[in-house]
Amino acid sequence: LAAVAAETARWRTAEPSALWHQNDLPLLPIAPGGDIAGLGLLAVLLSGAATALGLGTVPRGTQLGGPENPVTVTRLSASSGIAAAPASLSDTVDRIPRGEGRVRVERYTMPDGSQRFAAYVAGTVDGADRREPMDWWSNFALYGRQHAASEAAVAAALADAGAEPGDSVELFGHSQGGMAASYVALSEEYDVPLLVTYGGPVQADVGEATLSVAVRHLDDPVSALAGGGYAAVMAVSCRVMSAVR
C-alpha cells in the first residue's frame, strides 16, 4: 500500500516522470531477456507531447468537429437466450470483439421491464480497406477531435440493438475502441453509469455520474497519448514483464 501511495503521488505531481521511472531498461532496441527497450522513453515523449497539445484529456462538453461518417451495421450473430452479465474486469475484456466483429452489444431486460445495454468495442484494425471503421484514419481523426467512423460505428451498433436516447449504456473499449466509447459517453446521448477503457489514447471527463476506469501500462506508448489522464482518488499502475501486446 505504501508503494502504491508513493507511485500515485509521483503520478499526480510529475506525469512524464512517473512514466520514466517505470522503465529501468537501457535504451537499446532489444534489452536482455527479450524485452523491447525504449518503450518507456517513447511513452514519456508521447505523454509530454499530448500534455503540451492538450489532446490526451478531453473536457466535458467537447464536441467532435467535421462531417459525420455514415456506417452500415452488419449483424454477425445474435442470441435471444439469457446471458450472464460480466462479473469482473477480466470478463469484460473477454467480451471485446476479436476477429471479424468490431462492436458487441448486449441487452439486458431488468425485472421492472426496463432495458440496459453494454457495448464492447475493439481496437484498431490494420489494413488498406477504406470500409474499415476502426482504421488508422479513424484513429487520427478521433484523436484530433473530429468525427470518425469508429465512433459512428459504436453509436450505430447501439441503435441497431434497440438502445434509445436516455437508455442506460455501459461502455468498454480497447485502444481506439476506448477512445470511441469515450466520445459516445461524452455525447450524453445515453445514461452512461460506467466507462472502462483498456490502453486508450485519451481520457474523457465524463462527470461524477459516470464511474470512469482507465486500465493502462505506464510504459505503453498508446496509453501515454492520454497525457497522464485526470487525477483519480486512487491510481494503481503496474508493468508486466514479457507481456504480449
PDB file of C-alpha atoms in Angstrom:
ATOM      1  CA  LEU A   1       0.000   0.000   0.000  1.00  0.00           C
ATOM      2  CA  ALA A   2       2.862   2.370   0.775  1.00  0.00           C
ATOM      3  CA  ALA A   3       4.378   1.694  -2.646  1.00  0.00           C
ATOM      4  CA  VAL A   4       1.041   2.323  -4.344  1.00  0.00           C
ATOM      5  CA  ALA A   5       0.594   5.589  -2.444  1.00  0.00           C
ATOM      6  CA  ALA A   6       4.106   6.727  -3.387  1.00  0.00           C
ATOM      7  CA  GLU A   7       3.570   5.919  -7.065  1.00  0.00           C
ATOM      8  CA  THR A   8       0.207   7.691  -7.048  1.00  0.00           C
ATOM      9  CA  ALA A   9       1.751  10.820  -5.538  1.00  0.00           C
ATOM     10  CA  ARG A  10       4.525  10.841  -8.131  1.00  0.00           C
ATOM     11  CA  TRP A  11       2.000  10.333 -10.932  1.00  0.00           C
ATOM     12  CA  ARG A  12      -0.061  13.320  -9.830  1.00  0.00           C
ATOM     13  CA  THR A  13       2.873  15.673  -9.487  1.00  0.00           C
ATOM     14  CA  ALA A  14       5.007  14.640 -12.457  1.00  0.00           C
ATOM     15  CA  GLU A  15       3.182  12.575 -15.062  1.00  0.00           C
ATOM     16  CA  PRO A  16       6.044  12.110 -17.577  1.00  0.00           C
ATOM     17  CA  SER A  17       8.439  11.462 -14.697  1.00  0.00           C
ATOM     18  CA  ALA A  18       6.195   8.690 -13.431  1.00  0.00           C
ATOM     19  CA  LEU A  19       6.341   7.064 -16.851  1.00  0.00           C
ATOM     20  CA  TRP A  20      10.138   7.327 -16.892  1.00  0.00           C
ATOM     21  CA  HIS A  21      10.569   5.671 -13.505  1.00  0.00           C
ATOM     22  CA  GLN A  22       8.599   2.645 -14.721  1.00  0.00           C
ATOM     23  CA  ASN A  23      11.240   1.884 -17.348  1.00  0.00           C
ATOM     24  CA  ASP A  24      14.652   0.940 -15.973  1.00  0.00           C
ATOM     25  CA  LEU A  25      15.846  -0.768 -19.152  1.00  0.00           C
ATOM     26  CA  PRO A  26      18.846   0.531 -21.119  1.00  0.00           C
ATOM     27  CA  LEU A  27      17.903   2.457 -24.239  1.00  0.00           C
ATOM     28  CA  LEU A  28      18.691  -0.362 -26.662  1.00  0.00           C
ATOM     29  CA  PRO A  29      16.456  -1.821 -29.397  1.00  0.00           C
ATOM     30  CA  ILE A  30      16.168  -5.126 -27.545  1.00  0.00           C
ATOM     31  CA  ALA A  31      17.088  -5.482 -23.891  1.00  0.00           C
ATOM     32  CA  PRO A  32      18.431  -8.696 -22.309  1.00  0.00           C
ATOM     33  CA  GLY A  33      15.621 -11.141 -21.692  1.00  0.00           C
ATOM     34  CA  GLY A  34      13.754 -10.176 -24.871  1.00  0.00           C
ATOM     35  CA  ASP A  35      12.032  -7.031 -23.578  1.00  0.00           C
ATOM     36  CA  ILE A  36      11.509  -4.222 -26.038  1.00  0.00           C
ATOM     37  CA  ALA A  37      13.633  -1.358 -24.771  1.00  0.00           C
ATOM     38  CA  GLY A  38      12.920   2.292 -25.244  1.00  0.00           C
ATOM     39  CA  LEU A  39       9.152   1.978 -24.836  1.00  0.00           C
ATOM     40  CA  GLY A  40       9.327   3.868 -21.572  1.00  0.00           C
ATOM     41  CA  LEU A  41      11.219   6.729 -23.221  1.00  0.00           C
ATOM     42  CA  LEU A  42       8.790   6.794 -26.123  1.00  0.00           C
ATOM     43  CA  ALA A  43       5.908   6.832 -23.644  1.00  0.00           C
ATOM     44  CA  VAL A  44       7.488   9.796 -21.859  1.00  0.00           C
ATOM     45  CA  LEU A  45       7.866  11.728 -25.112  1.00  0.00           C
ATOM     46  CA  LEU A  46       4.322  10.992 -26.250  1.00  0.00           C
ATOM     47  CA  SER A  47       2.905  11.863 -22.848  1.00  0.00           C
ATOM     48  CA  GLY A  48       4.724  15.180 -22.868  1.00  0.00           C
ATOM     49  CA  ALA A  49       3.546  15.949 -26.407  1.00  0.00           C
ATOM     50  CA  ALA A  50      -0.054  15.031 -25.575  1.00  0.00           C
ATOM     51  CA  THR A  51       0.043  17.249 -22.478  1.00  0.00           C
ATOM     52  CA  ALA A  52       1.530  20.149 -24.449  1.00  0.00           C
ATOM     53  CA  LEU A  53      -1.059  19.845 -27.221  1.00  0.00           C
ATOM     54  CA  GLY A  54      -3.913  19.373 -24.777  1.00  0.00           C
ATOM     55  CA  LEU A  55      -5.348  16.419 -26.705  1.00  0.00           C
ATOM     56  CA  GLY A  56      -4.972  13.491 -24.323  1.00  0.00           C
ATOM     57  CA  THR A  57      -7.501  14.665 -21.748  1.00  0.00           C
ATOM     58  CA  VAL A  58     -10.920  15.521 -23.143  1.00  0.00           C
ATOM     59  CA  PRO A  59     -13.009  18.030 -21.130  1.00  0.00           C
ATOM     60  CA  ARG A  60     -16.725  17.650 -20.565  1.00  0.00           C
ATOM     61  CA  GLY A  61     -18.835  19.203 -23.275  1.00  0.00           C
ATOM     62  CA  THR A  62     -16.268  18.567 -26.004  1.00  0.00           C
ATOM     63  CA  GLN A  63     -17.982  18.265 -29.381  1.00  0.00           C
ATOM     64  CA  LEU A  64     -16.447  16.493 -32.351  1.00  0.00           C
ATOM     65  CA  GLY A  65     -15.894  18.602 -35.430  1.00  0.00           C
ATOM     66  CA  GLY A  66     -16.121  17.853 -39.125  1.00  0.00           C
ATOM     67  CA  PRO A  67     -18.734  15.861 -41.037  1.00  0.00           C
ATOM     68  CA  GLU A  68     -20.229  12.741 -39.553  1.00  0.00           C
ATOM     69  CA  ASN A  69     -19.263   9.397 -41.078  1.00  0.00           C
ATOM     70  CA  PRO A  70     -22.045   7.130 -42.373  1.00  0.00           C
ATOM     71  CA  VAL A  71     -21.604   3.478 -41.458  1.00  0.00           C
ATOM     72  CA  THR A  72     -23.526   0.282 -42.101  1.00  0.00           C
ATOM     73  CA  VAL A  73     -24.222  -2.284 -39.370  1.00  0.00           C
ATOM     74  CA  THR A  74     -23.863  -5.942 -40.302  1.00  0.00           C
ATOM     75  CA  ARG A  75     -25.056  -8.397 -37.677  1.00  0.00           C
ATOM     76  CA  LEU A  76     -22.704 -11.340 -37.330  1.00  0.00           C
ATOM     77  CA  SER A  77     -24.681 -13.271 -34.724  1.00  0.00           C
ATOM     78  CA  ALA A  78     -27.470 -12.724 -32.266  1.00  0.00           C
ATOM     79  CA  SER A  79     -28.692 -14.633 -29.251  1.00  0.00           C
ATOM     80  CA  SER A  80     -32.089 -14.344 -27.635  1.00  0.00           C
ATOM     81  CA  GLY A  81     -31.098 -16.534 -24.711  1.00  0.00           C
ATOM     82  CA  ILE A  82     -30.279 -15.419 -21.195  1.00  0.00           C
ATOM     83  CA  ALA A  83     -26.638 -14.418 -20.846  1.00  0.00           C
ATOM     84  CA  ALA A  84     -24.933 -13.794 -17.531  1.00  0.00           C
ATOM     85  CA  ALA A  85     -23.599 -10.301 -17.027  1.00  0.00           C
ATOM     86  CA  PRO A  86     -19.817  -9.982 -16.637  1.00  0.00           C
ATOM     87  CA  ALA A  87     -18.674 -10.394 -13.045  1.00  0.00           C
ATOM     88  CA  SER A  88     -15.192  -8.850 -13.333  1.00  0.00           C
ATOM     89  CA  LEU A  89     -12.990  -6.615 -15.470  1.00  0.00           C
ATOM     90  CA  SER A  90     -11.445  -9.770 -16.881  1.00  0.00           C
ATOM     91  CA  ASP A  91     -14.873 -10.872 -18.083  1.00  0.00           C
ATOM     92  CA  THR A  92     -15.377  -7.574 -19.898  1.00  0.00           C
ATOM     93  CA  VAL A  93     -12.031  -7.966 -21.681  1.00  0.00           C
ATOM     94  CA  ASP A  94     -13.126 -11.392 -22.916  1.00  0.00           C
ATOM     95  CA  ARG A  95     -16.232  -9.812 -24.470  1.00  0.00           C
ATOM     96  CA  ILE A  96     -14.365  -7.254 -26.556  1.00  0.00           C
ATOM     97  CA  PRO A  97     -14.695  -8.484 -30.165  1.00  0.00           C
ATOM     98  CA  ARG A  98     -11.875 -10.300 -31.909  1.00  0.00           C
ATOM     99  CA  GLY A  99     -11.715 -11.370 -35.498  1.00  0.00           C
ATOM    100  CA  GLU A 100     -14.460 -10.115 -37.785  1.00  0.00           C
ATOM    101  CA  GLY A 101     -16.529  -8.231 -35.205  1.00  0.00           C
ATOM    102  CA  ARG A 102     -15.926  -4.631 -34.176  1.00  0.00           C
ATOM    103  CA  VAL A 103     -18.688  -3.833 -31.660  1.00  0.00           C
ATOM    104  CA  ARG A 104     -20.548  -6.235 -29.412  1.00  0.00           C
ATOM    105  CA  VAL A 105     -23.779  -5.024 -27.819  1.00  0.00           C
ATOM    106  CA  GLU A 106     -25.563  -6.866 -25.024  1.00  0.00           C
ATOM    107  CA  ARG A 107     -29.123  -6.023 -23.998  1.00  0.00           C
ATOM    108  CA  TYR A 108     -30.465  -6.857 -20.557  1.00  0.00           C
ATOM    109  CA  THR A 109     -34.114  -6.778 -19.544  1.00  0.00           C
ATOM    110  CA  MET A 110     -34.475  -5.767 -15.920  1.00  0.00           C
ATOM    111  CA  PRO A 111     -37.164  -7.077 -13.501  1.00  0.00           C
ATOM    112  CA  ASP A 112     -39.171  -3.880 -13.936  1.00  0.00           C
ATOM    113  CA  GLY A 113     -39.220  -4.349 -17.710  1.00  0.00           C
ATOM    114  CA  SER A 114     -36.676  -1.628 -18.467  1.00  0.00           C
ATOM    115  CA  GLN A 115     -33.676  -2.325 -20.659  1.00  0.00           C
ATOM    116  CA  ARG A 116     -29.967  -1.742 -20.117  1.00  0.00           C
ATOM    117  CA  PHE A 117     -27.182  -2.128 -22.624  1.00  0.00           C
ATOM    118  CA  ALA A 118     -23.459  -2.845 -22.637  1.00  0.00           C
ATOM    119  CA  ALA A 119     -21.198  -2.157 -25.613  1.00  0.00           C
ATOM    120  CA  TYR A 120     -17.741  -3.663 -26.107  1.00  0.00           C
ATOM    121  CA  VAL A 121     -15.551  -2.017 -28.734  1.00  0.00           C
ATOM    122  CA  ALA A 122     -12.478  -3.481 -30.446  1.00  0.00           C
ATOM    123  CA  GLY A 123      -9.253  -1.607 -31.140  1.00  0.00           C
ATOM    124  CA  THR A 124      -7.514  -0.522 -34.333  1.00  0.00           C
ATOM    125  CA  VAL A 125      -7.528  -2.865 -37.324  1.00  0.00           C
ATOM    126  CA  ASP A 126      -4.578  -2.628 -39.703  1.00  0.00           C
ATOM    127  CA  GLY A 127      -5.213  -2.846 -43.424  1.00  0.00           C
ATOM    128  CA  ALA A 128      -5.895  -0.841 -46.545  1.00  0.00           C
ATOM    129  CA  ASP A 129      -9.654  -1.434 -46.729  1.00  0.00           C
ATOM    130  CA  ARG A 130     -11.257   2.033 -46.503  1.00  0.00           C
ATOM    131  CA  ARG A 131     -14.538   0.390 -45.485  1.00  0.00           C
ATOM    132  CA  GLU A 132     -12.920  -0.496 -42.165  1.00  0.00           C
ATOM    133  CA  PRO A 133     -14.298   1.830 -39.437  1.00  0.00           C
ATOM    134  CA  MET A 134     -11.521   1.042 -36.952  1.00  0.00           C
ATOM    135  CA  ASP A 135      -8.639   2.002 -39.245  1.00  0.00           C
ATOM    136  CA  TRP A 136      -5.792   4.465 -38.701  1.00  0.00           C
ATOM    137  CA  TRP A 137      -7.706   7.271 -40.413  1.00  0.00           C
ATOM    138  CA  SER A 138     -10.318   6.981 -37.673  1.00  0.00           C
ATOM    139  CA  ASN A 139      -7.531   6.959 -35.091  1.00  0.00           C
ATOM    140  CA  PHE A 140      -6.067  10.230 -36.332  1.00  0.00           C
ATOM    141  CA  ALA A 141      -9.440  11.911 -36.813  1.00  0.00           C
ATOM    142  CA  LEU A 142     -10.831  10.963 -33.426  1.00  0.00           C
ATOM    143  CA  TYR A 143      -7.656  11.879 -31.554  1.00  0.00           C
ATOM    144  CA  GLY A 144      -7.838  15.244 -33.308  1.00  0.00           C
ATOM    145  CA  ARG A 145     -11.441  15.571 -32.062  1.00  0.00           C
ATOM    146  CA  GLN A 146     -13.057  15.083 -35.448  1.00  0.00           C
ATOM    147  CA  HIS A 147     -15.908  12.728 -36.257  1.00  0.00           C
ATOM    148  CA  ALA A 148     -14.695   9.272 -37.234  1.00  0.00           C
ATOM    149  CA  ALA A 149     -16.207   6.049 -38.491  1.00  0.00           C
ATOM    150  CA  SER A 150     -15.191   4.218 -35.300  1.00  0.00           C
ATOM    151  CA  GLU A 151     -17.277   6.482 -33.071  1.00  0.00           C
ATOM    152  CA  ALA A 152     -20.151   6.322 -35.563  1.00  0.00           C
ATOM    153  CA  ALA A 153     -19.924   2.517 -35.548  1.00  0.00           C
ATOM    154  CA  VAL A 154     -20.484   2.352 -31.793  1.00  0.00           C
ATOM    155  CA  ALA A 155     -23.492   4.655 -31.966  1.00  0.00           C
ATOM    156  CA  ALA A 156     -24.950   2.755 -34.926  1.00  0.00           C
ATOM    157  CA  ALA A 157     -24.491  -0.638 -33.252  1.00  0.00           C
ATOM    158  CA  LEU A 158     -26.254   0.589 -30.124  1.00  0.00           C
ATOM    159  CA  ALA A 159     -29.144   1.987 -32.149  1.00  0.00           C
ATOM    160  CA  ASP A 160     -29.388  -1.254 -34.122  1.00  0.00           C
ATOM    161  CA  ALA A 161     -29.624  -3.191 -30.844  1.00  0.00           C
ATOM    162  CA  GLY A 162     -32.557  -1.047 -29.768  1.00  0.00           C
ATOM    163  CA  ALA A 163     -30.873   1.494 -27.497  1.00  0.00           C
ATOM    164  CA  GLU A 164     -32.738   4.799 -27.424  1.00  0.00           C
ATOM    165  CA  PRO A 165     -31.644   8.227 -26.174  1.00  0.00           C
ATOM    166  CA  GLY A 166     -31.566   8.251 -22.392  1.00  0.00           C
ATOM    167  CA  ASP A 167     -31.184   4.469 -22.029  1.00  0.00           C
ATOM    168  CA  SER A 168     -28.577   3.100 -19.632  1.00  0.00           C
ATOM    169  CA  VAL A 169     -25.461   2.028 -21.549  1.00  0.00           C
ATOM    170  CA  GLU A 170     -22.193   0.735 -20.092  1.00  0.00           C
ATOM    171  CA  LEU A 171     -19.194   1.164 -22.386  1.00  0.00           C
ATOM    172  CA  PHE A 172     -15.987  -0.878 -22.645  1.00  0.00           C
ATOM    173  CA  GLY A 173     -13.266  -0.346 -25.225  1.00  0.00           C
ATOM    174  CA  HIS A 174      -9.710  -1.324 -26.085  1.00  0.00           C
ATOM    175  CA  SER A 175      -7.266   1.174 -27.615  1.00  0.00           C
ATOM    176  CA  GLN A 176      -9.137   3.110 -30.335  1.00  0.00           C
ATOM    177  CA  GLY A 177     -12.294   1.384 -29.125  1.00  0.00           C
ATOM    178  CA  GLY A 178     -11.799   3.058 -25.747  1.00  0.00           C
ATOM    179  CA  MET A 179     -11.465   6.435 -27.450  1.00  0.00           C
ATOM    180  CA  ALA A 180     -14.627   5.851 -29.480  1.00  0.00           C
ATOM    181  CA  ALA A 181     -16.508   4.723 -26.367  1.00  0.00           C
ATOM    182  CA  SER A 182     -15.312   7.825 -24.512  1.00  0.00           C
ATOM    183  CA  TYR A 183     -16.774  10.147 -27.139  1.00  0.00           C
ATOM    184  CA  VAL A 184     -20.063   8.250 -27.136  1.00  0.00           C
ATOM    185  CA  ALA A 185     -20.165   8.798 -23.369  1.00  0.00           C
ATOM    186  CA  LEU A 186     -19.375  12.497 -23.822  1.00  0.00           C
ATOM    187  CA  SER A 187     -22.192  12.896 -26.344  1.00  0.00           C
ATOM    188  CA  GLU A 188     -24.692  12.466 -23.488  1.00  0.00           C
ATOM    189  CA  GLU A 189     -26.960  10.569 -25.871  1.00  0.00           C
ATOM    190  CA  TYR A 190     -27.243   7.841 -23.250  1.00  0.00           C
ATOM    191  CA  ASP A 191     -27.111   7.499 -19.489  1.00  0.00           C
ATOM    192  CA  VAL A 192     -23.624   6.016 -19.045  1.00  0.00           C
ATOM    193  CA  PRO A 193     -23.039   4.750 -15.476  1.00  0.00           C
ATOM    194  CA  LEU A 194     -19.751   3.018 -16.370  1.00  0.00           C
ATOM    195  CA  LEU A 195     -16.950   3.657 -18.863  1.00  0.00           C
ATOM    196  CA  VAL A 196     -13.945   1.302 -18.929  1.00  0.00           C
ATOM    197  CA  THR A 197     -11.031   1.767 -21.316  1.00  0.00           C
ATOM    198  CA  TYR A 198      -8.083  -0.562 -21.815  1.00  0.00           C
ATOM    199  CA  GLY A 199      -4.971   1.075 -23.221  1.00  0.00           C
ATOM    200  CA  GLY A 200      -6.932   4.038 -24.540  1.00  0.00           C
ATOM    201  CA  PRO A 201      -5.153   7.066 -26.055  1.00  0.00           C
ATOM    202  CA  VAL A 202      -7.454   9.586 -24.353  1.00  0.00           C
ATOM    203  CA  GLN A 203      -9.234  10.001 -21.057  1.00  0.00           C
ATOM    204  CA  ALA A 204     -12.516  11.875 -21.045  1.00  0.00           C
ATOM    205  CA  ASP A 205     -14.014  13.874 -18.192  1.00  0.00           C
ATOM    206  CA  VAL A 206     -17.399  12.162 -18.187  1.00  0.00           C
ATOM    207  CA  GLY A 207     -18.590  13.698 -14.930  1.00  0.00           C
ATOM    208  CA  GLU A 208     -19.322  12.402 -11.461  1.00  0.00           C
ATOM    209  CA  ALA A 209     -22.385  10.422 -12.566  1.00  0.00           C
ATOM    210  CA  THR A 210     -20.152   8.034 -14.537  1.00  0.00           C
ATOM    211  CA  LEU A 211     -17.603   5.703 -12.991  1.00  0.00           C
ATOM    212  CA  SER A 212     -14.630   6.002 -15.348  1.00  0.00           C
ATOM    213  CA  VAL A 213     -11.942   3.316 -15.177  1.00  0.00           C
ATOM    214  CA  ALA A 214      -8.778   3.553 -17.283  1.00  0.00           C
ATOM    215  CA  VAL A 215      -6.594   0.441 -17.314  1.00  0.00           C
ATOM    216  CA  ARG A 216      -3.149   1.068 -18.791  1.00  0.00           C
ATOM    217  CA  HIS A 217       0.550   0.279 -18.512  1.00  0.00           C
ATOM    218  CA  LEU A 218       2.667   3.284 -17.690  1.00  0.00           C
ATOM    219  CA  ASP A 219       5.199   2.317 -20.358  1.00  0.00           C
ATOM    220  CA  ASP A 220       2.591   1.810 -23.089  1.00  0.00           C
ATOM    221  CA  PRO A 221       3.064   4.469 -25.824  1.00  0.00           C
ATOM    222  CA  VAL A 222      -0.628   4.348 -26.795  1.00  0.00           C
ATOM    223  CA  SER A 223      -1.768   4.975 -23.227  1.00  0.00           C
ATOM    224  CA  ALA A 224       0.837   7.726 -22.956  1.00  0.00           C
ATOM    225  CA  LEU A 225      -1.117   9.684 -25.560  1.00  0.00           C
ATOM    226  CA  ALA A 226      -3.632  10.366 -22.772  1.00  0.00           C
ATOM    227  CA  GLY A 227      -1.008  12.657 -21.260  1.00  0.00           C
ATOM    228  CA  GLY A 228      -1.356  11.135 -17.806  1.00  0.00           C
ATOM    229  CA  GLY A 229      -5.139  11.351 -17.745  1.00  0.00           C
ATOM    230  CA  TYR A 230      -7.130  13.020 -15.000  1.00  0.00           C
ATOM    231  CA  ALA A 231      -6.352  12.810 -11.294  1.00  0.00           C
ATOM    232  CA  ALA A 232      -8.130   9.947  -9.549  1.00  0.00           C
ATOM    233  CA  VAL A 233      -8.927   9.078  -5.964  1.00  0.00           C
ATOM    234  CA  MET A 234      -6.521   6.156  -6.252  1.00  0.00           C
ATOM    235  CA  ALA A 235      -4.291   5.103  -9.121  1.00  0.00           C
ATOM    236  CA  VAL A 236      -2.628   1.712  -9.287  1.00  0.00           C
ATOM    237  CA  SER A 237      -0.039   1.340 -12.022  1.00  0.00           C
ATOM    238  CA  CYS A 238       1.953  -1.709 -12.991  1.00  0.00           C
ATOM    239  CA  ARG A 239       4.414  -3.015 -15.503  1.00  0.00           C
ATOM    240  CA  VAL A 240       4.031  -6.544 -16.805  1.00  0.00           C
ATOM    241  CA  MET A 241       7.294  -8.136 -17.927  1.00  0.00           C
ATOM    242  CA  SER A 242       7.380 -10.189 -21.132  1.00  0.00           C
ATOM    243  CA  ALA A 243       3.746  -9.376 -21.869  1.00  0.00           C
ATOM    244  CA  VAL A 244       2.395  -9.998 -25.345  1.00  0.00           C
ATOM    245  CA  ARG A 245       0.867  -6.785 -26.650  1.00  0.00           C
TER     246      ARG A 245
END
